[in-house]
Amino acid sequence: MLDQTRPPLPPLPGVGFKPQHYLDLLDDPAPVGWLEIHAENYMGAGGRPIAMLRHLAERFPISVHGVGLSIGGEGPLDPAHLARLRGLCDWLHPASFSEHLAWSTHDIAFFNDLLPLPYTAATLTRVADHIDQVQEVLGRPMLLENPSSYLAFAESEMAETEFLAEVSRRTGCGLLLDVNNVFVSAVNLGLDPRAYVEAFPLEKVGEIHLGGHDEDADDAGRPLLIDSHGREVADPVWSLLDHVLTRSGPRPLLIEWDTDVPDWPVLAAEATRAASALERIPA
């Protein structure tokens, strides 16, 4: 039985916590209403990072975001990794846990990337089985995030939105909608981002992410966007967010900035823009 009693994240802006912003968050966090951490950074037994997180958890709802489970990997999930994740969630009592629709392991090798999957019946069964295992170990439902894509598989049998909807139906997991990932994938694969949103099961969304991307070009000179999380959210992504929120209603809205992390006023300004987007939507 999964514990469904924990209070959810509030429909407010959140930011990914970085230690250099610790004192700023304690001094004046507005408009930030919650924080996200990457699970793998807090699986130790103690030290300054854990002490800071314990203090922040007394003031903010926390979302735990995993990057290393390899939900889509062909092999079994790492039981030691799952045990450490369970230990973190047991003492932290986060409002949310999420992971990526991707894989990052093969045999004993670990790849420092979130790699794509073909959307086939076999992949669907494997991903659903892994999510069932995660939810059983953690004793809580999780959210699954849509990926940023740079290629598509010829063997895919269904659209990404159809795949995610069926995973959610089979496992009971919620979904995390990364709007920047939608835009990046749409540009890279020549798709319509608004059509993707229209097909997405928005009723399953427990959290929305925004992040910055870099602009490049492929070998043929076509636009290629890189999901870098290293700059401000682009204007077209803010516009796509407005399109999402008019259909989904207010949701917890995270600003992700993981590389070239700016000083607090820059990140707070992005959170303020997120707050404005939420305020335009009737509750």
PDB file of N, CA and C in Angstrom, residues 63 109 233:
ATOM      1  N   SER A  63      11.116  18.692  -2.620  1.00  0.00           N
ATOM      2  CA  SER A  63      10.935  17.714  -3.690  1.00  0.00           C
ATOM      3  C   SER A  63      12.274  17.031  -3.947  1.00  0.00           C
ATOM      4  N   ALA A 109      28.420  -0.592 -16.131  1.00  0.00           N
ATOM      5  CA  ALA A 109      28.821   0.750 -16.555  1.00  0.00           C
ATOM      6  C   ALA A 109      27.728   1.756 -16.209  1.00  0.00           C
ATOM      7  N   VAL A 233      15.324  30.975 -18.514  1.00  0.00           N
ATOM      8  CA  VAL A 233      14.315  30.316 -19.333  1.00  0.00           C
ATOM      9  C   VAL A 233      14.029  31.195 -20.550  1.00  0.00           C
TER      10      VAL A 233
END
